[in-house]
Amino acid sequence: SRIPSSTVGREIALVNFRKWAIHGYDGIPSVQNNSTVLNLLLLSMAWDSFKDNLLRPRIRSTSRPTASSQSKYETPSLGEIQHSLWAYKPCSGNVNEVWPNLYIGDLYIAQDREQLRQMGITHIVNAAAGRFHINTGAKYYKDLPIDYYGVEADDDPNFNLSIYFHPAARYIRAALNSPKVLVHCAMGISRSATLVLAFLMICENMTLVDALQTVREHRGVCPNSGFLNQLRELDIRLVKERGGGGGWRNALKL
């Protein structure tokens, strides 16, 4: 049976509200009811990390890289990254393949065992694990040939997700030997995306810019500001360890 709504009702309501706010989601039958809309608005306002992921203004073109900027990679500032991420890109459904055999998805795909079976998912990383988030766990998938890895993370800029970067990256890298891997959270935008970005940076030798561009070609992810700062710190450290880095790829045109 599906997970009781009491454990994920808040996450579901927020997912539905964001879909409606962006493109008139018809999954809220009473959306024209003022009290329903008000309740959803209040709920979204109460969750600080969620409001950072609402529809953003469209990006203005960034300047093209100069010859000097292409000669050596520099980790962009938080403001530069956020400015580039403000270009609205829809999530394109509940799940997307963002790297060969590596998928980012939301809570709906994580709970749809039949679709997971059809997709051939063999490993799941739940970036929103825990009783008060997406409380699936290994037992939820006991009837499927799925290995489960849970990360109890909050979509909060103050949450230290970086402590999971290397363990999750190692797990994903090993799991891709017998694909396929789904990394999910509530909306497939912030927590799960951050772990996938860290994997690409750690295991695929990408810079943060390249990782963001790679993922956003397939899914409109937007990690919160705290997670972006943690990814920047990882980027700075990896670039230093690797002795520099490549040029700016497409000048942060994400």
Short mmCIF file of C-alpha atoms in Angstrom, two decimals:
data_model
loop_
_atom_site.label_atom_id
_atom_site.label_comp_id
_atom_site.label_asym_id
_atom_site.label_seq_id
_atom_site.Cartn_x
_atom_site.Cartn_y
_atom_site.Cartn_z
CA SER A 1 0.00 0.00 0.00
CA ARG A 2 1.03 3.62 -0.48
CA ILE A 3 2.56 5.63 2.31
CA PRO A 4 -0.10 7.15 4.61
CA SER A 5 -0.87 10.69 3.57
CA SER A 6 -0.24 11.96 7.10
CA THR A 7 3.51 11.44 6.71
CA VAL A 8 3.90 13.23 3.39
CA GLY A 9 0.77 15.37 3.12
CA ARG A 10 2.65 18.59 3.65
CA GLU A 11 5.23 17.72 1.00
CA ILE A 12 2.49 16.70 -1.47
CA ALA A 13 0.54 19.91 -0.90
CA LEU A 14 3.63 21.99 -1.57
CA VAL A 15 4.45 20.04 -4.72
CA ASN A 16 0.90 20.49 -6.00
CA PHE A 17 0.91 24.18 -5.17
CA ARG A 18 4.15 24.80 -7.03
CA LYS A 19 2.84 22.99 -10.10
CA TRP A 20 -0.36 25.02 -10.02
CA ALA A 21 1.50 28.31 -9.44
CA ILE A 22 3.73 27.71 -12.45
CA HIS A 23 1.44 26.33 -15.11
CA GLY A 24 -2.11 26.03 -13.89
CA TYR A 25 -1.86 22.52 -12.52
CA ASP A 26 -5.26 20.85 -12.74
CA GLY A 27 -4.49 18.37 -9.97
CA ILE A 28 -6.05 20.73 -7.40
CA PRO A 29 -9.77 20.44 -8.14
CA SER A 30 -10.73 23.22 -5.75
CA VAL A 31 -8.04 25.64 -6.81
CA GLN A 32 -10.63 28.29 -7.62
CA ASN A 33 -11.78 28.22 -4.02
CA ASN A 34 -10.23 31.24 -2.32
CA SER A 35 -9.80 29.51 1.03
CA THR A 36 -7.96 26.61 -0.59
CA VAL A 37 -5.61 28.95 -2.41
CA LEU A 38 -5.02 30.96 0.77
CA ASN A 39 -4.23 27.83 2.77
CA LEU A 40 -1.75 26.70 0.15
CA LEU A 41 -0.16 30.14 0.05
CA LEU A 42 0.20 30.22 3.82
CA LEU A 43 1.63 26.72 3.83
CA SER A 44 4.19 27.64 1.22
CA MET A 45 5.16 30.81 3.06
CA ALA A 46 5.71 28.82 6.25
CA TRP A 47 8.33 26.67 4.58
CA ASP A 48 11.28 29.01 4.02
CA SER A 49 13.22 26.65 1.81
CA PHE A 50 10.24 26.06 -0.46
CA LYS A 51 9.63 29.71 -1.23
CA ASP A 52 13.17 29.93 -2.64
CA ASN A 53 12.15 27.41 -5.30
CA LEU A 54 9.07 29.20 -6.61
CA LEU A 55 8.93 30.63 -10.13
CA ARG A 56 11.80 33.03 -10.68
CA PRO A 57 12.15 35.90 -13.15
CA ARG A 58 13.68 35.04 -16.50
CA ILE A 59 17.41 35.33 -16.82
CA ARG A 60 19.04 38.11 -18.78
CA SER A 61 21.85 37.12 -21.11
CA THR A 62 25.20 36.89 -19.40
CA SER A 63 28.30 38.23 -21.10
CA ARG A 64 30.29 35.80 -23.21
CA PRO A 65 33.62 34.63 -21.77
CA THR A 66 36.75 36.50 -22.73
CA ALA A 67 39.97 34.79 -23.79
CA SER A 68 41.43 35.34 -20.33
CA SER A 69 38.40 33.90 -18.54
CA GLN A 70 38.54 30.81 -20.74
CA SER A 71 42.19 30.17 -19.88
CA LYS A 72 41.52 29.31 -16.25
CA TYR A 73 38.37 28.19 -14.48
CA GLU A 74 37.18 30.15 -11.48
CA THR A 75 34.29 29.08 -9.29
CA PRO A 76 31.49 31.60 -9.89
CA SER A 77 30.03 33.55 -7.01
CA LEU A 78 26.76 32.56 -5.40
CA GLY A 79 25.08 35.58 -6.98
CA GLU A 80 26.30 34.63 -10.46
CA ILE A 81 25.00 31.08 -10.07
CA GLN A 82 21.63 32.22 -8.72
CA HIS A 83 21.27 34.76 -11.52
CA SER A 84 21.81 32.00 -14.07
CA LEU A 85 19.41 29.62 -12.32
CA TRP A 86 16.62 32.18 -12.44
CA ALA A 87 15.90 31.17 -16.03
CA TYR A 88 12.74 29.15 -15.57
CA LYS A 89 13.03 25.58 -16.78
CA PRO A 90 10.18 23.18 -15.98
CA CYS A 91 10.90 19.88 -14.30
CA SER A 92 9.37 18.04 -17.28
CA GLY A 93 7.46 15.46 -15.28
CA ASN A 94 8.07 13.42 -12.17
CA VAL A 95 11.40 11.98 -13.28
CA ASN A 96 14.16 12.72 -15.80
CA GLU A 97 17.35 10.96 -16.84
CA VAL A 98 20.08 13.57 -16.30
CA TRP A 99 23.12 11.33 -16.84
CA PRO A 100 23.28 7.84 -18.39
CA ASN A 101 21.17 5.58 -16.15
CA LEU A 102 20.97 8.27 -13.45
CA TYR A 103 17.58 9.85 -12.78
CA ILE A 104 16.30 12.73 -10.64
CA GLY A 105 12.69 12.55 -9.51
CA ASP A 106 10.08 13.62 -6.98
CA LEU A 107 8.06 11.89 -4.28
CA TYR A 108 5.46 10.63 -6.75
CA ILE A 109 7.89 8.52 -8.76
CA ALA A 110 9.48 7.31 -5.53
CA GLN A 111 6.11 5.97 -4.38
CA ASP A 112 5.09 4.46 -7.73
CA ARG A 113 6.51 0.98 -7.43
CA GLU A 114 4.99 -0.21 -10.69
CA GLN A 115 6.61 2.58 -12.67
CA LEU A 116 9.91 1.94 -10.91
CA ARG A 117 9.61 -1.69 -11.97
CA GLN A 118 8.90 -0.70 -15.56
CA MET A 119 11.83 1.71 -15.60
CA GLY A 120 14.16 -0.97 -14.29
CA ILE A 121 15.33 1.08 -11.31
CA THR A 122 17.80 -0.96 -9.23
CA HIS A 123 18.96 1.63 -6.68
CA ILE A 124 17.22 4.52 -4.94
CA VAL A 125 18.78 7.43 -3.08
CA ASN A 126 16.14 9.18 -0.98
CA ALA A 127 17.46 12.66 -0.22
CA ALA A 128 14.39 13.42 1.90
CA ALA A 129 14.37 10.34 4.09
CA GLY A 130 12.90 10.19 7.56
CA ARG A 131 9.61 9.98 9.33
CA PHE A 132 8.68 13.60 8.67
CA HIS A 133 9.66 13.61 5.00
CA ILE A 134 9.41 10.84 2.37
CA ASN A 135 9.35 7.89 4.72
CA THR A 136 9.81 5.01 2.31
CA GLY A 137 12.82 2.95 3.33
CA ALA A 138 14.05 -0.47 2.26
CA LYS A 139 10.86 -2.20 3.43
CA TYR A 140 8.76 -0.10 1.08
CA TYR A 141 10.60 -1.65 -1.87
CA LYS A 142 10.89 -5.18 -0.45
CA ASP A 143 8.95 -6.66 -3.39
CA LEU A 144 11.29 -5.03 -5.91
CA PRO A 145 14.96 -5.74 -6.72
CA ILE A 146 15.89 -2.29 -5.38
CA ASP A 147 18.71 -1.30 -3.06
CA TYR A 148 17.84 1.69 -0.87
CA TYR A 149 20.03 4.49 0.48
CA GLY A 150 18.48 7.18 2.68
CA VAL A 151 19.71 10.68 3.50
CA GLU A 152 17.68 12.52 6.15
CA ALA A 153 18.07 16.02 4.75
CA ASP A 154 15.98 19.16 5.17
CA ASP A 155 15.54 21.53 2.24
CA ASP A 156 16.89 24.31 4.41
CA PRO A 157 19.79 26.61 3.48
CA ASN A 158 21.19 26.06 6.98
CA PHE A 159 21.23 22.26 6.65
CA ASN A 160 24.70 20.80 6.10
CA LEU A 161 24.18 18.47 3.16
CA SER A 162 27.88 18.49 2.29
CA ILE A 163 28.64 15.75 4.82
CA TYR A 164 26.75 13.38 2.50
CA PHE A 165 28.44 14.48 -0.74
CA HIS A 166 31.21 11.88 -0.80
CA PRO A 167 29.26 8.94 0.74
CA ALA A 168 26.34 9.48 -1.65
CA ALA A 169 28.69 9.93 -4.61
CA ARG A 170 30.45 6.65 -3.81
CA TYR A 171 27.11 4.90 -3.52
CA ILE A 172 25.86 6.27 -6.85
CA ARG A 173 29.12 5.42 -8.62
CA ALA A 174 28.98 1.82 -7.38
CA ALA A 175 25.27 1.56 -8.14
CA LEU A 176 25.78 2.63 -11.75
CA ASN A 177 27.64 -0.65 -12.29
CA SER A 178 24.22 -2.31 -12.19
CA PRO A 179 21.96 0.53 -13.24
CA LYS A 180 19.53 2.23 -12.98
CA VAL A 181 19.69 4.78 -10.16
CA LEU A 182 16.95 7.15 -8.99
CA VAL A 183 17.86 10.06 -6.71
CA HIS A 184 14.76 11.79 -5.37
CA CYS A 185 13.45 14.20 -2.76
CA ALA A 186 10.03 15.86 -2.54
CA MET A 187 10.14 17.85 -5.77
CA GLY A 188 13.33 16.68 -7.43
CA ILE A 189 14.67 20.22 -7.49
CA SER A 190 16.93 20.95 -4.52
CA ARG A 191 18.09 18.12 -2.24
CA SER A 192 18.26 15.34 -4.81
CA ALA A 193 19.71 17.68 -7.42
CA THR A 194 22.45 18.77 -5.03
CA LEU A 195 23.55 15.18 -4.43
CA VAL A 196 23.59 14.44 -8.16
CA LEU A 197 25.60 17.60 -8.85
CA ALA A 198 28.10 16.60 -6.17
CA PHE A 199 28.38 13.13 -7.74
CA LEU A 200 29.15 14.59 -11.16
CA MET A 201 31.76 16.88 -9.64
CA ILE A 202 33.42 14.20 -7.50
CA CYS A 203 33.20 11.14 -9.75
CA GLU A 204 32.96 12.61 -13.25
CA ASN A 205 35.55 15.38 -12.74
CA MET A 206 33.09 18.13 -13.65
CA THR A 207 33.23 21.69 -12.42
CA LEU A 208 30.14 23.05 -10.72
CA VAL A 209 29.28 25.01 -13.86
CA ASP A 210 29.55 21.94 -16.09
CA ALA A 211 27.54 19.83 -13.66
CA LEU A 212 24.75 22.42 -13.50
CA GLN A 213 24.63 22.71 -17.27
CA THR A 214 24.61 18.94 -17.71
CA VAL A 215 21.71 18.41 -15.32
CA ARG A 216 19.67 21.43 -16.40
CA GLU A 217 19.71 20.25 -19.99
CA HIS A 218 17.30 17.58 -18.80
CA ARG A 219 15.60 18.91 -15.64
CA GLY A 220 14.99 22.37 -14.21
CA VAL A 221 16.76 21.95 -10.90
CA CYS A 222 17.36 24.81 -8.46
CA PRO A 223 19.18 23.99 -5.20
CA ASN A 224 18.62 26.42 -2.34
CA SER A 225 21.25 29.06 -1.58
CA GLY A 226 22.83 27.09 1.26
CA PHE A 227 23.29 24.00 -0.89
CA LEU A 228 24.75 26.12 -3.70
CA ASN A 229 27.28 27.56 -1.27
CA GLN A 230 28.22 24.04 -0.17
CA LEU A 231 28.63 23.01 -3.81
CA ARG A 232 30.79 26.09 -4.39
CA GLU A 233 33.05 25.07 -1.51
CA LEU A 234 33.30 21.58 -2.99
CA ASP A 235 34.08 23.07 -6.40
CA ILE A 236 36.84 25.30 -5.03
CA ARG A 237 38.42 22.37 -3.20
CA LEU A 238 38.22 19.97 -6.16
CA VAL A 239 39.59 22.51 -8.64
CA LYS A 240 42.52 23.17 -6.31
CA GLU A 241 43.18 19.44 -5.87
CA ARG A 242 43.05 18.89 -9.62
CA GLY A 243 45.41 21.72 -10.37
CA GLY A 244 43.18 24.29 -12.02
CA GLY A 245 40.29 23.36 -14.26
CA GLY A 246 38.83 24.01 -17.64
CA GLY A 247 37.51 27.24 -19.07
CA TRP A 248 34.10 28.68 -18.37
CA ARG A 249 31.68 26.55 -20.31
CA ASN A 250 29.05 28.71 -22.04
CA ALA A 251 29.63 31.47 -19.46
CA LEU A 252 27.12 30.15 -16.96
CA LYS A 253 24.30 29.95 -19.49
CA LEU A 254 22.27 27.35 -17.69
#
